[in-house]
PDB file of C-alpha atoms in Angstrom:
ATOM      1  CA  LYS A 201      24.310 -21.351   5.853  1.00 52.00           C
ATOM      2  CA  THR A 202      26.540 -24.852   6.652  1.00 49.00           C
ATOM      3  CA  ARG A 203      30.100 -24.924   6.532  1.00 55.00           C
ATOM      4  CA  GLY A 204      30.602 -29.203   5.387  1.00 60.00           C
ATOM      5  CA  MET A 205      28.371 -31.035   7.722  1.00 62.00           C
ATOM      6  CA  GLY A 206      29.457 -28.741  10.746  1.00 69.00           C
ATOM      7  CA  ARG A 207      26.079 -26.840  12.557  1.00 75.00           C
ATOM      8  CA  PRO A 208      24.399 -24.437  10.970  1.00 75.00           C
ATOM      9  CA  GLU A 209      25.414 -20.133  11.228  1.00 80.00           C
ATOM     10  CA  LEU A 210      23.831 -17.340  11.005  1.00 82.00           C
ATOM     11  CA  GLU A 211      25.044 -13.970   9.431  1.00 87.00           C
ATOM     12  CA  VAL A 212      23.226 -11.062   9.000  1.00 90.00           C
ATOM     13  CA  MET A 213      23.939  -8.745   6.224  1.00 93.00           C
ATOM     14  CA  ASP A 214      22.614  -6.097   3.561  1.00 95.00           C
ATOM     15  CA  ALA A 215      20.124  -8.547   0.705  1.00 94.00           C
ATOM     16  CA  ARG A 216      21.325  -6.455  -2.023  1.00 95.00           C
ATOM     17  CA  ALA A 217      24.861  -7.126  -1.503  1.00 96.00           C
ATOM     18  CA  LEU A 218      25.316 -10.246   0.139  1.00 96.00           C
ATOM     19  CA  GLY A 219      29.285 -11.026   0.849  1.00 95.00           C
ATOM     20  CA  PHE A 220      29.733 -14.672  -0.345  1.00 95.00           C
ATOM     21  CA  PRO A 221      31.545 -15.408  -3.462  1.00 96.00           C
ATOM     22  CA  ASP A 222      28.947 -16.261  -7.297  1.00 97.00           C
ATOM     23  CA  ALA A 223      27.541 -19.663  -7.280  1.00 97.00           C
ATOM     24  CA  ALA A 224      28.309 -20.386  -3.644  1.00 95.00           C
ATOM     25  CA  PHE A 225      24.788 -22.168  -3.180  1.00 95.00           C
ATOM     26  CA  ASP A 226      23.426 -24.918  -4.159  1.00 95.00           C
ATOM     27  CA  ARG A 227      19.753 -23.221  -1.962  1.00 95.00           C
ATOM     28  CA  ALA A 228      18.656 -20.370  -1.507  1.00 95.00           C
ATOM     29  CA  LEU A 229      15.361 -19.695   0.515  1.00 95.00           C
ATOM     30  CA  CYS A 230      13.788 -15.788   0.569  1.00 95.00           C
ATOM     31  CA  VAL A 231      10.457 -15.229   2.598  1.00 93.00           C
ATOM     32  CA  HIS A 232       8.901 -12.378   3.392  1.00 88.00           C
ATOM     33  CA  VAL A 233      12.125 -10.703   2.634  1.00 91.00           C
ATOM     34  CA  LEU A 234      10.842  -8.596  -0.750  1.00 91.00           C
ATOM     35  CA  ASP A 235       7.947  -6.843   1.120  1.00 85.00           C
ATOM     36  CA  PHE A 236      10.228  -4.977   2.997  1.00 85.00           C
ATOM     37  CA  VAL A 237      13.565  -4.601   1.148  1.00 89.00           C
ATOM     38  CA  ASP A 238      14.526  -2.074  -2.591  1.00 90.00           C
ATOM     39  CA  PRO A 239      15.081  -2.326  -5.077  1.00 93.00           C
ATOM     40  CA  VAL A 240      13.702  -6.255  -5.011  1.00 94.00           C
ATOM     41  CA  GLU A 241      15.355  -6.157  -8.345  1.00 95.00           C
ATOM     42  CA  LYS A 242      19.057  -5.905  -6.605  1.00 96.00           C
ATOM     43  CA  VAL A 243      18.302  -8.727  -4.464  1.00 96.00           C
ATOM     44  CA  VAL A 244      16.834 -11.432  -6.516  1.00 97.00           C
ATOM     45  CA  SER A 245      19.910 -10.273  -8.691  1.00 97.00           C
ATOM     46  CA  GLU A 246      22.135 -11.157  -5.540  1.00 97.00           C
ATOM     47  CA  LEU A 247      20.191 -14.143  -5.046  1.00 97.00           C
ATOM     48  CA  MET A 248      21.288 -15.282  -8.525  1.00 97.00           C
ATOM     49  CA  ARG A 249      24.696 -14.496  -8.335  1.00 97.00           C
ATOM     50  CA  VAL A 250      25.008 -16.159  -5.142  1.00 97.00           C
ATOM     51  CA  LEU A 251      23.557 -19.353  -6.492  1.00 97.00           C
ATOM     52  CA  ARG A 252      25.176 -22.256  -8.227  1.00 97.00           C
ATOM     53  CA  PRO A 253      24.234 -23.339 -12.062  1.00 97.00           C
ATOM     54  CA  GLY A 254      21.892 -25.738 -11.531  1.00 97.00           C
ATOM     55  CA  GLY A 255      20.568 -24.522  -8.153  1.00 97.00           C
ATOM     56  CA  ARG A 256      17.021 -23.822  -6.413  1.00 98.00           C
ATOM     57  CA  PHE A 257      15.303 -21.643  -5.524  1.00 98.00           C
ATOM     58  CA  VAL A 258      12.532 -20.711  -3.808  1.00 97.00           C
ATOM     59  CA  ILE A 259      10.954 -16.722  -3.377  1.00 97.00           C
ATOM     60  CA  THR A 260       8.272 -15.194  -1.653  1.00 95.00           C
ATOM     61  CA  MET A 261       6.660 -11.993  -2.591  1.00 93.00           C
ATOM     62  CA  PRO A 262       3.226  -9.639  -2.020  1.00 88.00           C
ATOM     63  CA  SER A 263       0.471 -10.391  -4.788  1.00 87.00           C
ATOM     64  CA  ASP A 264      -1.581  -8.032  -6.126  1.00 79.00           C
ATOM     65  CA  LYS A 265      -4.588  -9.512  -4.130  1.00 66.00           C
ATOM     66  CA  GLU A 266      -3.092  -9.126  -0.266  1.00 57.00           C
ATOM     67  CA  ASP A 267      -5.528  -6.761   1.260  1.00 55.00           C
ATOM     68  CA  ALA A 268      -7.708  -7.161   4.324  1.00 55.00           C
ATOM     69  CA  SER A 269      -8.968 -10.603   4.210  1.00 58.00           C
ATOM     70  CA  MET A 270      -5.826 -12.154   4.447  1.00 56.00           C
ATOM     71  CA  GLY A 271      -7.018 -11.922   8.800  1.00 59.00           C
ATOM     72  CA  GLY A 272      -9.962 -14.068   8.276  1.00 64.00           C
ATOM     73  CA  ALA A 273      -7.881 -15.760   5.457  1.00 62.00           C
ATOM     74  CA  LEU A 274      -5.427 -16.879   8.217  1.00 63.00           C
ATOM     75  CA  PHE A 275      -7.760 -17.408  10.623  1.00 65.00           C
ATOM     76  CA  GLY A 276     -10.209 -20.026   8.121  1.00 71.00           C
ATOM     77  CA  ASP A 277      -6.614 -21.565   8.090  1.00 71.00           C
ATOM     78  CA  GLN A 278      -6.123 -21.791  11.392  1.00 70.00           C
ATOM     79  CA  VAL A 279      -9.344 -23.718  12.358  1.00 72.00           C
ATOM     80  CA  ARG A 280      -9.346 -26.357   9.280  1.00 76.00           C
ATOM     81  CA  SER A 281      -5.148 -27.713  10.692  1.00 78.00           C
ATOM     82  CA  SER A 282      -6.741 -27.291  14.339  1.00 77.00           C
ATOM     83  CA  LEU A 283      -9.357 -29.885  13.810  1.00 78.00           C
ATOM     84  CA  ARG A 284      -7.662 -31.689  10.698  1.00 83.00           C
ATOM     85  CA  ALA A 285      -4.978 -32.154  14.173  1.00 84.00           C
ATOM     86  CA  GLY A 286      -7.739 -33.445  16.020  1.00 83.00           C
ATOM     87  CA  ARG A 287      -8.302 -30.477  18.774  1.00 79.00           C
ATOM     88  CA  HIS A 288     -10.720 -30.405  20.708  1.00 79.00           C
ATOM     89  CA  PRO A 289     -13.034 -27.250  19.611  1.00 76.00           C
ATOM     90  CA  LEU A 290     -13.050 -25.629  23.444  1.00 80.00           C
ATOM     91  CA  LEU A 291      -8.503 -25.825  23.309  1.00 81.00           C
ATOM     92  CA  LEU A 292      -9.263 -23.789  19.738  1.00 77.00           C
ATOM     93  CA  VAL A 293     -11.166 -21.418  20.807  1.00 77.00           C
ATOM     94  CA  ALA A 294      -8.073 -21.226  23.826  1.00 80.00           C
ATOM     95  CA  GLU A 295      -6.112 -21.119  20.916  1.00 76.00           C
ATOM     96  CA  LEU A 296      -7.316 -18.813  17.996  1.00 73.00           C
ATOM     97  CA  LEU A 297      -8.604 -16.045  21.548  1.00 77.00           C
ATOM     98  CA  LEU A 298      -4.360 -16.462  22.517  1.00 75.00           C
ATOM     99  CA  LEU A 299      -3.305 -15.428  18.168  1.00 71.00           C
ATOM    100  CA  VAL A 300      -5.645 -12.625  18.142  1.00 71.00           C
ATOM    101  CA  PRO A 301      -2.925 -10.098  19.330  1.00 73.00           C
ATOM    102  CA  VAL A 302      -0.507 -11.649  16.829  1.00 67.00           C
ATOM    103  CA  GLY A 303      -2.969 -10.838  14.243  1.00 66.00           C
ATOM    104  CA  LEU A 304      -2.968  -7.783  15.488  1.00 68.00           C
ATOM    105  CA  LEU A 305       0.669  -7.007  14.531  1.00 67.00           C
ATOM    106  CA  TYR A 306      -0.970  -7.409  10.643  1.00 63.00           C
ATOM    107  CA  ILE A 307      -2.679  -4.429  10.851  1.00 65.00           C
ATOM    108  CA  PRO A 308      -0.365  -1.751  10.014  1.00 66.00           C
ATOM    109  CA  LEU A 309       1.734  -3.940   7.224  1.00 62.00           C
ATOM    110  CA  LEU A 310      -2.284  -3.651   5.687  1.00 62.00           C
ATOM    111  CA  PHE A 311      -1.991   0.406   5.968  1.00 65.00           C
ATOM    112  CA  ARG A 312       1.945   0.891   5.889  1.00 60.00           C
ATOM    113  CA  PRO A 313       2.392   4.038   3.222  1.00 59.00           C
ATOM    114  CA  HIS A 314       4.929   2.141   0.678  1.00 59.00           C
ATOM    115  CA  ARG A 315       2.776  -1.061   1.290  1.00 63.00           C
ATOM    116  CA  LYS A 316       4.145  -3.501  -2.315  1.00 79.00           C
ATOM    117  CA  ALA A 317       1.878  -6.138  -3.833  1.00 84.00           C
ATOM    118  CA  TYR A 318       3.434  -7.401  -7.585  1.00 90.00           C
ATOM    119  CA  THR A 319       1.463  -9.209 -10.156  1.00 91.00           C
ATOM    120  CA  ARG A 320       2.378 -12.381 -11.389  1.00 93.00           C
ATOM    121  CA  GLN A 321       3.514 -10.083 -14.569  1.00 94.00           C
ATOM    122  CA  GLN A 322       6.022  -8.236 -12.410  1.00 93.00           C
ATOM    123  CA  ALA A 323       7.252 -10.806 -10.577  1.00 93.00           C
ATOM    124  CA  LEU A 324       7.738 -13.521 -13.144  1.00 94.00           C
ATOM    125  CA  ARG A 325       9.722  -9.594 -14.648  1.00 94.00           C
ATOM    126  CA  LEU A 326      12.239 -10.186 -12.367  1.00 94.00           C
ATOM    127  CA  PHE A 327      13.622 -12.739 -13.636  1.00 95.00           C
ATOM    128  CA  GLU A 328      14.361 -11.744 -17.165  1.00 93.00           C
ATOM    129  CA  GLY A 329      18.083 -11.492 -17.719  1.00 93.00           C
ATOM    130  CA  HIS A 330      18.704 -14.778 -15.608  1.00 95.00           C
ATOM    131  CA  ARG A 331      19.621 -17.738 -16.707  1.00 95.00           C
ATOM    132  CA  LEU A 332      17.290 -20.121 -15.260  1.00 96.00           C
ATOM    133  CA  GLU A 333      16.880 -23.762 -16.331  1.00 97.00           C
ATOM    134  CA  SER A 334      13.172 -23.920 -14.976  1.00 97.00           C
ATOM    135  CA  LEU A 335      11.012 -21.505 -13.919  1.00 97.00           C
ATOM    136  CA  GLU A 336       7.675 -21.758 -11.347  1.00 96.00           C
ATOM    137  CA  ILE A 337       4.855 -19.111  -9.691  1.00 96.00           C
ATOM    138  CA  GLU A 338       2.549 -20.568  -7.730  1.00 95.00           C
ATOM    139  CA  GLU A 339      -0.561 -18.024  -5.833  1.00 90.00           C
ATOM    140  CA  GLU A 340       0.098 -18.962  -1.767  1.00 85.00           C
ATOM    141  CA  ARG A 341      -3.643 -17.941  -0.934  1.00 78.00           C
ATOM    142  CA  THR A 342      -3.983 -17.702   2.909  1.00 73.00           C
ATOM    143  CA  TYR A 343      -0.785 -15.238   3.385  1.00 73.00           C
ATOM    144  CA  GLN A 344      -1.612 -13.685  -0.246  1.00 80.00           C
ATOM    145  CA  ASP A 345       1.684 -14.253  -1.616  1.00 89.00           C
ATOM    146  CA  TRP A 346       3.630 -15.483  -4.895  1.00 94.00           C
ATOM    147  CA  ILE A 347       5.648 -18.175  -4.737  1.00 95.00           C
ATOM    148  CA  LEU A 348       8.516 -18.313  -7.019  1.00 96.00           C
ATOM    149  CA  SER A 349      10.105 -21.254  -7.782  1.00 97.00           C
ATOM    150  CA  GLY A 350      13.257 -22.438  -9.937  1.00 97.00           C
ATOM    151  CA  ALA A 351      16.458 -23.637 -10.714  1.00 98.00           C
ATOM    152  CA  LYS A 352      19.304 -21.608 -11.782  1.00 97.00           C
ATOM    153  CA  GLY A 353      20.238 -22.690 -15.569  1.00 94.00           C
TER     154      GLY A 353
END
C-alpha cells in the first residue's frame, strides 16, 4: 500500500477481514495466500470489496494437478533459466546444490493434512456473484497453480 507518491507501507491483518474501506485500491495481488487460509471465499470477497470498479487483480491458488512432480518442475525451470542467462554449467551445479535445502521445504507442504487443491471450475466459482469486467484463468505448470486475473466491473 502506498499513500500518494510516498513510500510503500506494510500492514499485517487478517485477509478475511481487511481493514480498508470499500473501493480503496486500483490493484490487488494475492500470491500463494489461498493455499493457507479458510474460507477462501471470504478472502476473495474481501479482495473484491476493497478493489475499485475497473481495478485489476491477480490471484493464485493451487491447482488439482499439484503433486510431488513440482520439485522436478522447479528444478528443470531453474536449470533452463540459468542456462538461458549464460551461466557456466559448473556454477549452475553449485547453485543447484545450494537450492536443495530450499526445495526440501516443499516436501511437508505436499503432505500437510489439509492440503488444498482446486479444479479449474472450483477456482472460477469463487468469483460467482462478483461483478467482473473480465476474468481469465491460466495454469502455471512449474508451481502447479491457477493464475486468475481480471478486472472488477
